[in-house]
PDB file of C-alpha atoms in Angstrom:
ATOM      1  CA  UNK A   1      -0.018  -0.006  -0.045  1.00 91.00           C
ATOM      2  CA  UNK A   2       1.266   3.469  -0.875  1.00 97.00           C
ATOM      3  CA  UNK A   3       0.758   6.183   1.712  1.00 98.00           C
ATOM      4  CA  UNK A   4       0.611   8.926  -0.843  1.00 98.00           C
ATOM      5  CA  UNK A   5      -2.101   7.216  -2.845  1.00 98.00           C
ATOM      6  CA  UNK A   6      -4.122   6.878   0.406  1.00 98.00           C
ATOM      7  CA  UNK A   7      -3.616  10.547   1.151  1.00 98.00           C
ATOM      8  CA  UNK A   8      -4.507  11.697  -2.419  1.00 98.00           C
ATOM      9  CA  UNK A   9      -7.610   9.459  -2.333  1.00 98.00           C
ATOM     10  CA  UNK A  10      -8.791  11.065   0.877  1.00 98.00           C
ATOM     11  CA  UNK A  11      -7.973  14.584  -0.193  1.00 98.00           C
ATOM     12  CA  UNK A  12      -9.329  14.463  -3.722  1.00 98.00           C
ATOM     13  CA  UNK A  13     -12.616  12.766  -2.722  1.00 98.00           C
ATOM     14  CA  UNK A  14     -13.205  15.220   0.210  1.00 98.00           C
ATOM     15  CA  UNK A  15     -12.421  18.363  -1.782  1.00 98.00           C
ATOM     16  CA  UNK A  16     -14.807  17.112  -4.525  1.00 98.00           C
ATOM     17  CA  UNK A  17     -17.616  16.794  -1.979  1.00 98.00           C
ATOM     18  CA  UNK A  18     -16.754  20.221  -0.469  1.00 98.00           C
ATOM     19  CA  UNK A  19     -16.723  21.953  -3.874  1.00 98.00           C
ATOM     20  CA  UNK A  20     -20.184  20.492  -4.741  1.00 98.00           C
ATOM     21  CA  UNK A  21     -21.416  21.805  -1.386  1.00 98.00           C
ATOM     22  CA  UNK A  22     -20.470  25.340  -2.201  1.00 98.00           C
ATOM     23  CA  UNK A  23     -23.792  25.696  -4.076  1.00 98.00           C
ATOM     24  CA  UNK A  24     -26.792  24.093  -2.260  1.00 98.00           C
ATOM     25  CA  UNK A  25     -30.538  24.109  -2.219  1.00 98.00           C
ATOM     26  CA  UNK A  26     -30.527  23.714   1.632  1.00 98.00           C
ATOM     27  CA  UNK A  27     -27.698  24.091   4.035  1.00 98.00           C
ATOM     28  CA  UNK A  28     -28.326  22.635   7.526  1.00 99.00           C
ATOM     29  CA  UNK A  29     -26.306  23.775  10.487  1.00 98.00           C
ATOM     30  CA  UNK A  30     -26.104  21.130  13.210  1.00 98.00           C
ATOM     31  CA  UNK A  31     -26.203  17.385  12.872  1.00 98.00           C
ATOM     32  CA  UNK A  32     -28.527  16.653  15.818  1.00 98.00           C
ATOM     33  CA  UNK A  33     -31.800  14.682  15.547  1.00 98.00           C
ATOM     34  CA  UNK A  34     -33.771  17.543  13.870  1.00 98.00           C
ATOM     35  CA  UNK A  35     -30.977  18.396  11.377  1.00 98.00           C
ATOM     36  CA  UNK A  36     -30.366  14.718  10.444  1.00 98.00           C
ATOM     37  CA  UNK A  37     -34.018  14.068  10.011  1.00 98.00           C
ATOM     38  CA  UNK A  38     -34.543  17.097   7.829  1.00 98.00           C
ATOM     39  CA  UNK A  39     -31.532  16.160   5.719  1.00 98.00           C
ATOM     40  CA  UNK A  40     -32.885  12.700   5.134  1.00 98.00           C
ATOM     41  CA  UNK A  41     -36.255  13.787   3.975  1.00 98.00           C
ATOM     42  CA  UNK A  42     -34.926  16.530   1.712  1.00 98.00           C
ATOM     43  CA  UNK A  43     -32.174  14.400   0.186  1.00 98.00           C
ATOM     44  CA  UNK A  44     -34.670  11.605  -0.358  1.00 98.00           C
ATOM     45  CA  UNK A  45     -36.777  14.083  -2.274  1.00 97.00           C
ATOM     46  CA  UNK A  46     -33.948  15.131  -4.527  1.00 97.00           C
ATOM     47  CA  UNK A  47     -33.153  18.393  -2.752  1.00 98.00           C
ATOM     48  CA  UNK A  48     -29.371  19.150  -2.758  1.00 98.00           C
ATOM     49  CA  UNK A  49     -28.607  19.191   0.938  1.00 98.00           C
ATOM     50  CA  UNK A  50     -25.612  19.226   3.190  1.00 98.00           C
ATOM     51  CA  UNK A  51     -25.090  19.453   6.993  1.00 98.00           C
ATOM     52  CA  UNK A  52     -22.267  21.436   8.584  1.00 98.00           C
ATOM     53  CA  UNK A  53     -21.429  20.121  12.128  1.00 98.00           C
ATOM     54  CA  UNK A  54     -18.746  21.778  14.357  1.00 97.00           C
ATOM     55  CA  UNK A  55     -18.122  18.728  16.507  1.00 97.00           C
ATOM     56  CA  UNK A  56     -16.221  15.529  15.585  1.00 96.00           C
ATOM     57  CA  UNK A  57     -19.293  13.348  16.207  1.00 95.00           C
ATOM     58  CA  UNK A  58     -22.767  13.779  14.869  1.00 96.00           C
ATOM     59  CA  UNK A  59     -26.071  13.144  16.654  1.00 96.00           C
ATOM     60  CA  UNK A  60     -26.213  15.991  19.065  1.00 95.00           C
ATOM     61  CA  UNK A  61     -27.622  15.075  22.389  1.00 93.00           C
ATOM     62  CA  UNK A  62     -28.896  11.599  21.289  1.00 96.00           C
ATOM     63  CA  UNK A  63     -25.824   9.666  22.237  1.00 96.00           C
ATOM     64  CA  UNK A  64     -26.152  10.474  26.022  1.00 95.00           C
ATOM     65  CA  UNK A  65     -29.812   9.627  26.342  1.00 96.00           C
ATOM     66  CA  UNK A  66     -30.899  10.889  29.708  1.00 96.00           C
ATOM     67  CA  UNK A  67     -28.173  11.625  32.148  1.00 96.00           C
ATOM     68  CA  UNK A  68     -25.795   9.255  30.227  1.00 97.00           C
ATOM     69  CA  UNK A  69     -28.293   6.362  30.303  1.00 98.00           C
ATOM     70  CA  UNK A  70     -28.304   5.665  26.518  1.00 97.00           C
ATOM     71  CA  UNK A  71     -32.050   5.261  26.156  1.00 98.00           C
ATOM     72  CA  UNK A  72     -34.519   7.777  24.825  1.00 98.00           C
ATOM     73  CA  UNK A  73     -38.333   8.142  24.916  1.00 98.00           C
ATOM     74  CA  UNK A  74     -40.716   9.019  22.003  1.00 98.00           C
ATOM     75  CA  UNK A  75     -44.443   9.489  22.035  1.00 97.00           C
ATOM     76  CA  UNK A  76     -46.976   7.976  19.542  1.00 96.00           C
ATOM     77  CA  UNK A  77     -46.230  10.479  16.826  1.00 96.00           C
ATOM     78  CA  UNK A  78     -42.494  10.162  17.168  1.00 96.00           C
ATOM     79  CA  UNK A  79     -42.812   6.333  17.159  1.00 98.00           C
ATOM     80  CA  UNK A  80     -44.287   6.558  13.706  1.00 97.00           C
ATOM     81  CA  UNK A  81     -41.031   8.070  12.418  1.00 98.00           C
ATOM     82  CA  UNK A  82     -38.918   5.461  14.293  1.00 98.00           C
ATOM     83  CA  UNK A  83     -41.036   2.728  12.692  1.00 98.00           C
ATOM     84  CA  UNK A  84     -40.441   4.265   9.289  1.00 98.00           C
ATOM     85  CA  UNK A  85     -36.746   4.278   9.980  1.00 98.00           C
ATOM     86  CA  UNK A  86     -36.714   0.737  11.188  1.00 98.00           C
ATOM     87  CA  UNK A  87     -35.637   1.608  14.688  1.00 98.00           C
ATOM     88  CA  UNK A  88     -36.690  -0.786  17.526  1.00 98.00           C
ATOM     89  CA  UNK A  89     -38.972   0.566  20.175  1.00 98.00           C
ATOM     90  CA  UNK A  90     -40.441  -1.007  23.336  1.00 98.00           C
ATOM     91  CA  UNK A  91     -43.614   0.232  24.917  1.00 98.00           C
ATOM     92  CA  UNK A  92     -42.945   1.213  28.470  1.00 98.00           C
ATOM     93  CA  UNK A  93     -46.530   2.147  29.175  1.00 97.00           C
ATOM     94  CA  UNK A  94     -49.304   3.553  26.977  1.00 97.00           C
ATOM     95  CA  UNK A  95     -47.985   6.476  24.867  1.00 96.00           C
ATOM     96  CA  UNK A  96     -44.332   6.099  25.980  1.00 98.00           C
ATOM     97  CA  UNK A  97     -41.843   4.172  23.852  1.00 98.00           C
ATOM     98  CA  UNK A  98     -38.199   3.539  24.768  1.00 98.00           C
ATOM     99  CA  UNK A  99     -35.543   3.347  22.013  1.00 98.00           C
ATOM    100  CA  UNK A 100     -31.801   2.783  22.086  1.00 98.00           C
ATOM    101  CA  UNK A 101     -30.000   6.002  21.687  1.00 98.00           C
ATOM    102  CA  UNK A 102     -27.067   4.485  19.897  1.00 97.00           C
ATOM    103  CA  UNK A 103     -29.278   2.760  17.375  1.00 98.00           C
ATOM    104  CA  UNK A 104     -31.163   6.101  16.791  1.00 98.00           C
ATOM    105  CA  UNK A 105     -28.061   8.184  16.299  1.00 98.00           C
ATOM    106  CA  UNK A 106     -26.260   5.731  13.990  1.00 97.00           C
ATOM    107  CA  UNK A 107     -29.394   4.978  11.922  1.00 98.00           C
ATOM    108  CA  UNK A 108     -30.304   8.623  11.438  1.00 98.00           C
ATOM    109  CA  UNK A 109     -26.693   9.333  10.173  1.00 97.00           C
ATOM    110  CA  UNK A 110     -26.737   6.345   7.854  1.00 98.00           C
ATOM    111  CA  UNK A 111     -30.164   7.152   6.445  1.00 98.00           C
ATOM    112  CA  UNK A 112     -29.322  10.758   5.753  1.00 98.00           C
ATOM    113  CA  UNK A 113     -26.024   9.782   4.020  1.00 98.00           C
ATOM    114  CA  UNK A 114     -27.594   6.963   1.932  1.00 98.00           C
ATOM    115  CA  UNK A 115     -30.374   9.281   0.812  1.00 98.00           C
ATOM    116  CA  UNK A 116     -27.706  11.643  -0.601  1.00 98.00           C
ATOM    117  CA  UNK A 117     -27.124  14.243   2.010  1.00 98.00           C
ATOM    118  CA  UNK A 118     -23.569  15.314   2.607  1.00 98.00           C
ATOM    119  CA  UNK A 119     -22.281  15.711   6.179  1.00 98.00           C
ATOM    120  CA  UNK A 120     -19.230  17.771   6.968  1.00 98.00           C
ATOM    121  CA  UNK A 121     -18.111  17.542  10.587  1.00 98.00           C
ATOM    122  CA  UNK A 122     -15.442  19.600  12.242  1.00 98.00           C
ATOM    123  CA  UNK A 123     -16.640  22.696  10.356  1.00 98.00           C
ATOM    124  CA  UNK A 124     -17.956  25.751  12.194  1.00 98.00           C
ATOM    125  CA  UNK A 125     -20.209  28.537  10.893  1.00 98.00           C
ATOM    126  CA  UNK A 126     -18.824  31.855  11.965  1.00 96.00           C
ATOM    127  CA  UNK A 127     -21.109  34.158   9.889  1.00 96.00           C
ATOM    128  CA  UNK A 128     -23.909  34.233   7.418  1.00 97.00           C
ATOM    129  CA  UNK A 129     -24.152  35.670   3.966  1.00 96.00           C
ATOM    130  CA  UNK A 130     -26.960  38.184   3.535  1.00 92.00           C
ATOM    131  CA  UNK A 131     -28.204  39.027   0.072  1.00 83.00           C
ATOM    132  CA  UNK A 132     -31.422  39.924  -1.800  1.00 73.00           C
ATOM    133  CA  UNK A 133     -33.093  42.388   0.548  1.00 73.00           C
ATOM    134  CA  UNK A 134     -31.874  40.974   3.894  1.00 88.00           C
ATOM    135  CA  UNK A 135     -32.213  37.355   2.906  1.00 95.00           C
ATOM    136  CA  UNK A 136     -29.905  34.636   4.353  1.00 96.00           C
ATOM    137  CA  UNK A 137     -28.273  33.276   1.213  1.00 96.00           C
ATOM    138  CA  UNK A 138     -25.267  31.317   2.493  1.00 97.00           C
ATOM    139  CA  UNK A 139     -22.819  30.507   5.306  1.00 98.00           C
ATOM    140  CA  UNK A 140     -19.304  31.491   6.236  1.00 98.00           C
ATOM    141  CA  UNK A 141     -17.224  28.379   7.116  1.00 98.00           C
ATOM    142  CA  UNK A 142     -14.033  27.631   8.958  1.00 98.00           C
ATOM    143  CA  UNK A 143     -12.460  24.536  10.517  1.00 98.00           C
ATOM    144  CA  UNK A 144     -13.632  24.107  14.072  1.00 98.00           C
ATOM    145  CA  UNK A 145      -9.954  23.857  15.145  1.00 97.00           C
ATOM    146  CA  UNK A 146      -9.387  27.480  14.184  1.00 97.00           C
ATOM    147  CA  UNK A 147     -11.447  29.213  16.881  1.00 93.00           C
ATOM    148  CA  UNK A 148     -10.440  26.511  19.406  1.00 94.00           C
ATOM    149  CA  UNK A 149      -6.783  27.309  18.756  1.00 96.00           C
ATOM    150  CA  UNK A 150      -7.576  31.103  18.824  1.00 96.00           C
ATOM    151  CA  UNK A 151      -6.023  31.479  15.328  1.00 96.00           C
ATOM    152  CA  UNK A 152      -6.712  34.244  12.983  1.00 94.00           C
ATOM    153  CA  UNK A 153      -7.532  32.397   9.723  1.00 97.00           C
ATOM    154  CA  UNK A 154      -9.942  33.816   7.205  1.00 97.00           C
ATOM    155  CA  UNK A 155     -12.946  31.576   6.388  1.00 98.00           C
ATOM    156  CA  UNK A 156     -14.572  30.541   3.185  1.00 97.00           C
ATOM    157  CA  UNK A 157     -18.212  31.014   2.038  1.00 97.00           C
ATOM    158  CA  UNK A 158     -20.825  28.896   0.404  1.00 98.00           C
ATOM    159  CA  UNK A 159     -24.154  29.780  -1.124  1.00 97.00           C
ATOM    160  CA  UNK A 160     -27.542  28.266  -0.273  1.00 98.00           C
ATOM    161  CA  UNK A 161     -31.062  28.969  -1.275  1.00 97.00           C
ATOM    162  CA  UNK A 162     -32.170  28.170   2.236  1.00 98.00           C
ATOM    163  CA  UNK A 163     -30.515  27.619   5.635  1.00 98.00           C
ATOM    164  CA  UNK A 164     -31.917  25.541   8.559  1.00 98.00           C
ATOM    165  CA  UNK A 165     -30.638  26.496  12.042  1.00 98.00           C
ATOM    166  CA  UNK A 166     -30.546  23.072  13.842  1.00 98.00           C
ATOM    167  CA  UNK A 167     -27.787  24.073  16.287  1.00 98.00           C
ATOM    168  CA  UNK A 168     -29.734  23.163  19.358  1.00 97.00           C
ATOM    169  CA  UNK A 169     -30.099  25.238  22.570  1.00 96.00           C
ATOM    170  CA  UNK A 170     -27.547  27.848  21.368  1.00 96.00           C
ATOM    171  CA  UNK A 171     -29.469  28.698  18.095  1.00 98.00           C
ATOM    172  CA  UNK A 172     -26.147  29.944  16.627  1.00 98.00           C
ATOM    173  CA  UNK A 173     -27.324  31.029  13.317  1.00 98.00           C
ATOM    174  CA  UNK A 174     -30.235  33.061  14.539  1.00 98.00           C
ATOM    175  CA  UNK A 175     -27.842  34.724  17.035  1.00 97.00           C
ATOM    176  CA  UNK A 176     -25.524  35.682  14.078  1.00 97.00           C
ATOM    177  CA  UNK A 177     -28.493  37.207  12.261  1.00 96.00           C
ATOM    178  CA  UNK A 178     -29.560  39.277  15.219  1.00 95.00           C
ATOM    179  CA  UNK A 179     -26.091  40.255  16.578  1.00 92.00           C
ATOM    180  CA  UNK A 180     -24.098  40.846  13.355  1.00 86.00           C
ATOM    181  CA  UNK A 181     -26.706  42.120  10.977  1.00 84.00           C
ATOM    182  CA  UNK A 182     -29.337  43.571  13.414  1.00 88.00           C
ATOM    183  CA  UNK A 183     -31.957  41.419  11.758  1.00 89.00           C
ATOM    184  CA  UNK A 184     -35.433  41.171  13.383  1.00 95.00           C
ATOM    185  CA  UNK A 185     -36.657  37.611  13.782  1.00 97.00           C
ATOM    186  CA  UNK A 186     -40.323  36.668  13.374  1.00 97.00           C
ATOM    187  CA  UNK A 187     -40.809  36.382  17.145  1.00 98.00           C
ATOM    188  CA  UNK A 188     -42.864  38.415  19.533  1.00 97.00           C
ATOM    189  CA  UNK A 189     -39.860  40.611  20.452  1.00 97.00           C
ATOM    190  CA  UNK A 190     -37.940  40.411  17.117  1.00 97.00           C
ATOM    191  CA  UNK A 191     -35.092  38.803  19.043  1.00 97.00           C
ATOM    192  CA  UNK A 192     -34.215  35.424  20.528  1.00 98.00           C
ATOM    193  CA  UNK A 193     -36.612  34.957  23.503  1.00 98.00           C
ATOM    194  CA  UNK A 194     -34.667  32.227  25.270  1.00 97.00           C
ATOM    195  CA  UNK A 195     -35.385  28.684  26.398  1.00 97.00           C
ATOM    196  CA  UNK A 196     -37.572  28.117  29.401  1.00 97.00           C
ATOM    197  CA  UNK A 197     -37.333  25.488  32.060  1.00 97.00           C
ATOM    198  CA  UNK A 198     -38.345  21.834  31.470  1.00 97.00           C
ATOM    199  CA  UNK A 199     -41.965  21.073  30.636  1.00 97.00           C
ATOM    200  CA  UNK A 200     -41.939  18.024  28.303  1.00 97.00           C
ATOM    201  CA  UNK A 201     -45.659  18.170  27.272  1.00 96.00           C
ATOM    202  CA  UNK A 202     -45.665  21.681  26.267  1.00 98.00           C
ATOM    203  CA  UNK A 203     -42.222  21.616  24.696  1.00 98.00           C
ATOM    204  CA  UNK A 204     -42.951  18.633  22.522  1.00 98.00           C
ATOM    205  CA  UNK A 205     -45.968  20.491  21.067  1.00 97.00           C
ATOM    206  CA  UNK A 206     -44.356  23.850  20.714  1.00 98.00           C
ATOM    207  CA  UNK A 207     -41.027  22.746  19.194  1.00 98.00           C
ATOM    208  CA  UNK A 208     -43.137  21.487  16.170  1.00 98.00           C
ATOM    209  CA  UNK A 209     -45.387  24.638  16.123  1.00 98.00           C
ATOM    210  CA  UNK A 210     -42.287  26.921  16.168  1.00 98.00           C
ATOM    211  CA  UNK A 211     -40.470  25.095  13.347  1.00 98.00           C
ATOM    212  CA  UNK A 212     -40.783  27.818  10.815  1.00 98.00           C
ATOM    213  CA  UNK A 213     -39.105  30.476   8.657  1.00 98.00           C
ATOM    214  CA  UNK A 214     -37.925  32.824  11.290  1.00 98.00           C
ATOM    215  CA  UNK A 215     -36.177  35.271   8.909  1.00 97.00           C
ATOM    216  CA  UNK A 216     -36.049  35.377   5.053  1.00 96.00           C
ATOM    217  CA  UNK A 217     -34.121  32.312   3.930  1.00 97.00           C
ATOM    218  CA  UNK A 218     -33.672  30.917   7.502  1.00 98.00           C
ATOM    219  CA  UNK A 219     -35.753  28.112   8.990  1.00 98.00           C
ATOM    220  CA  UNK A 220     -35.346  27.157  12.638  1.00 98.00           C
ATOM    221  CA  UNK A 221     -35.748  23.557  13.921  1.00 98.00           C
ATOM    222  CA  UNK A 222     -35.379  21.384  16.907  1.00 98.00           C
ATOM    223  CA  UNK A 223     -34.157  22.932  20.203  1.00 98.00           C
ATOM    224  CA  UNK A 224     -33.121  26.024  18.187  1.00 98.00           C
ATOM    225  CA  UNK A 225     -36.831  26.671  17.636  1.00 98.00           C
ATOM    226  CA  UNK A 226     -37.556  26.205  21.346  1.00 98.00           C
ATOM    227  CA  UNK A 227     -34.823  28.709  22.345  1.00 98.00           C
ATOM    228  CA  UNK A 228     -35.694  31.272  19.593  1.00 98.00           C
ATOM    229  CA  UNK A 229     -39.425  31.321  20.442  1.00 98.00           C
ATOM    230  CA  UNK A 230     -39.166  30.915  24.233  1.00 98.00           C
ATOM    231  CA  UNK A 231     -40.532  27.377  24.672  1.00 98.00           C
ATOM    232  CA  UNK A 232     -39.589  25.029  27.475  1.00 98.00           C
ATOM    233  CA  UNK A 233     -36.977  22.345  27.060  1.00 97.00           C
ATOM    234  CA  UNK A 234     -38.181  18.758  27.098  1.00 97.00           C
ATOM    235  CA  UNK A 235     -35.284  16.558  28.146  1.00 95.00           C
ATOM    236  CA  UNK A 236     -34.636  13.091  26.693  1.00 96.00           C
ATOM    237  CA  UNK A 237     -37.876  12.682  24.780  1.00 97.00           C
ATOM    238  CA  UNK A 238     -36.990  12.973  21.108  1.00 97.00           C
ATOM    239  CA  UNK A 239     -40.242  12.676  19.204  1.00 97.00           C
ATOM    240  CA  UNK A 240     -40.562  16.399  18.876  1.00 98.00           C
ATOM    241  CA  UNK A 241     -37.056  16.611  17.384  1.00 98.00           C
ATOM    242  CA  UNK A 242     -37.824  14.135  14.722  1.00 98.00           C
ATOM    243  CA  UNK A 243     -41.181  15.714  13.891  1.00 98.00           C
ATOM    244  CA  UNK A 244     -39.577  19.180  13.907  1.00 98.00           C
ATOM    245  CA  UNK A 245     -36.914  17.908  11.343  1.00 98.00           C
ATOM    246  CA  UNK A 246     -39.592  16.415   9.138  1.00 98.00           C
ATOM    247  CA  UNK A 247     -41.607  19.616   9.255  1.00 98.00           C
ATOM    248  CA  UNK A 248     -38.526  21.722   8.472  1.00 98.00           C
ATOM    249  CA  UNK A 249     -37.881  19.564   5.406  1.00 98.00           C
ATOM    250  CA  UNK A 250     -41.450  19.929   4.130  1.00 98.00           C
ATOM    251  CA  UNK A 251     -41.392  23.739   4.733  1.00 98.00           C
ATOM    252  CA  UNK A 252     -38.068  23.997   2.828  1.00 98.00           C
ATOM    253  CA  UNK A 253     -39.518  22.179  -0.134  1.00 98.00           C
ATOM    254  CA  UNK A 254     -42.494  24.454  -0.164  1.00 98.00           C
ATOM    255  CA  UNK A 255     -40.267  27.619   0.013  1.00 97.00           C
ATOM    256  CA  UNK A 256     -38.027  26.386  -2.764  1.00 97.00           C
ATOM    257  CA  UNK A 257     -41.023  26.223  -5.111  1.00 91.00           C
TER     258      UNK A 257
END
């Protein structure tokens, strides 16, 4: 085996994927449950989609389950998606279904990739591209190691017709829009309201309701939607995350038309 051939194979194939991702229909930031689910449904429907994830691993908070017990819970509606994905569930009591967090995370990743979505890990989004009358039209990217090492290295940009903020509790893309551009979000205050304390029943309902276009060209999904619109957190029940991702994909398809 030739080490240089191995190195060239990795470099050339990665650069090819990255160049193709410089022009997307939908760019998703955050490879948690909502982002992965949205990517799967869009890629399956022929939408050119990629996810940019700042961490080494994908899956967001799935892996840890609840307090590092690698089990998660879904409700009836969430179970329908897990059934579609072929993920095993066990009924704990009526309306509460337990799934293996490791199976869920790995299956979501596999399904999204096999559907045609590209996932780029270890890439951070440090800014957005604003064009066409204050519309989010792309992302500004850098290696995650750059801010961690406190280096001054200029980023690169990519263009996307739509962006989905699936960055979880931090709602990073919405924060960029409000702080760097002064943009007003479609919330009661025009700003990020902030996540409230845990209330699973309300949170599961509202995270789906609040999955919407929050700024021209920017859809918010998952826990980012909860934080932006001021909903409670829900803890290790993941049905709302999956349903939010599916809704974000459907909304993106409608907006692209």
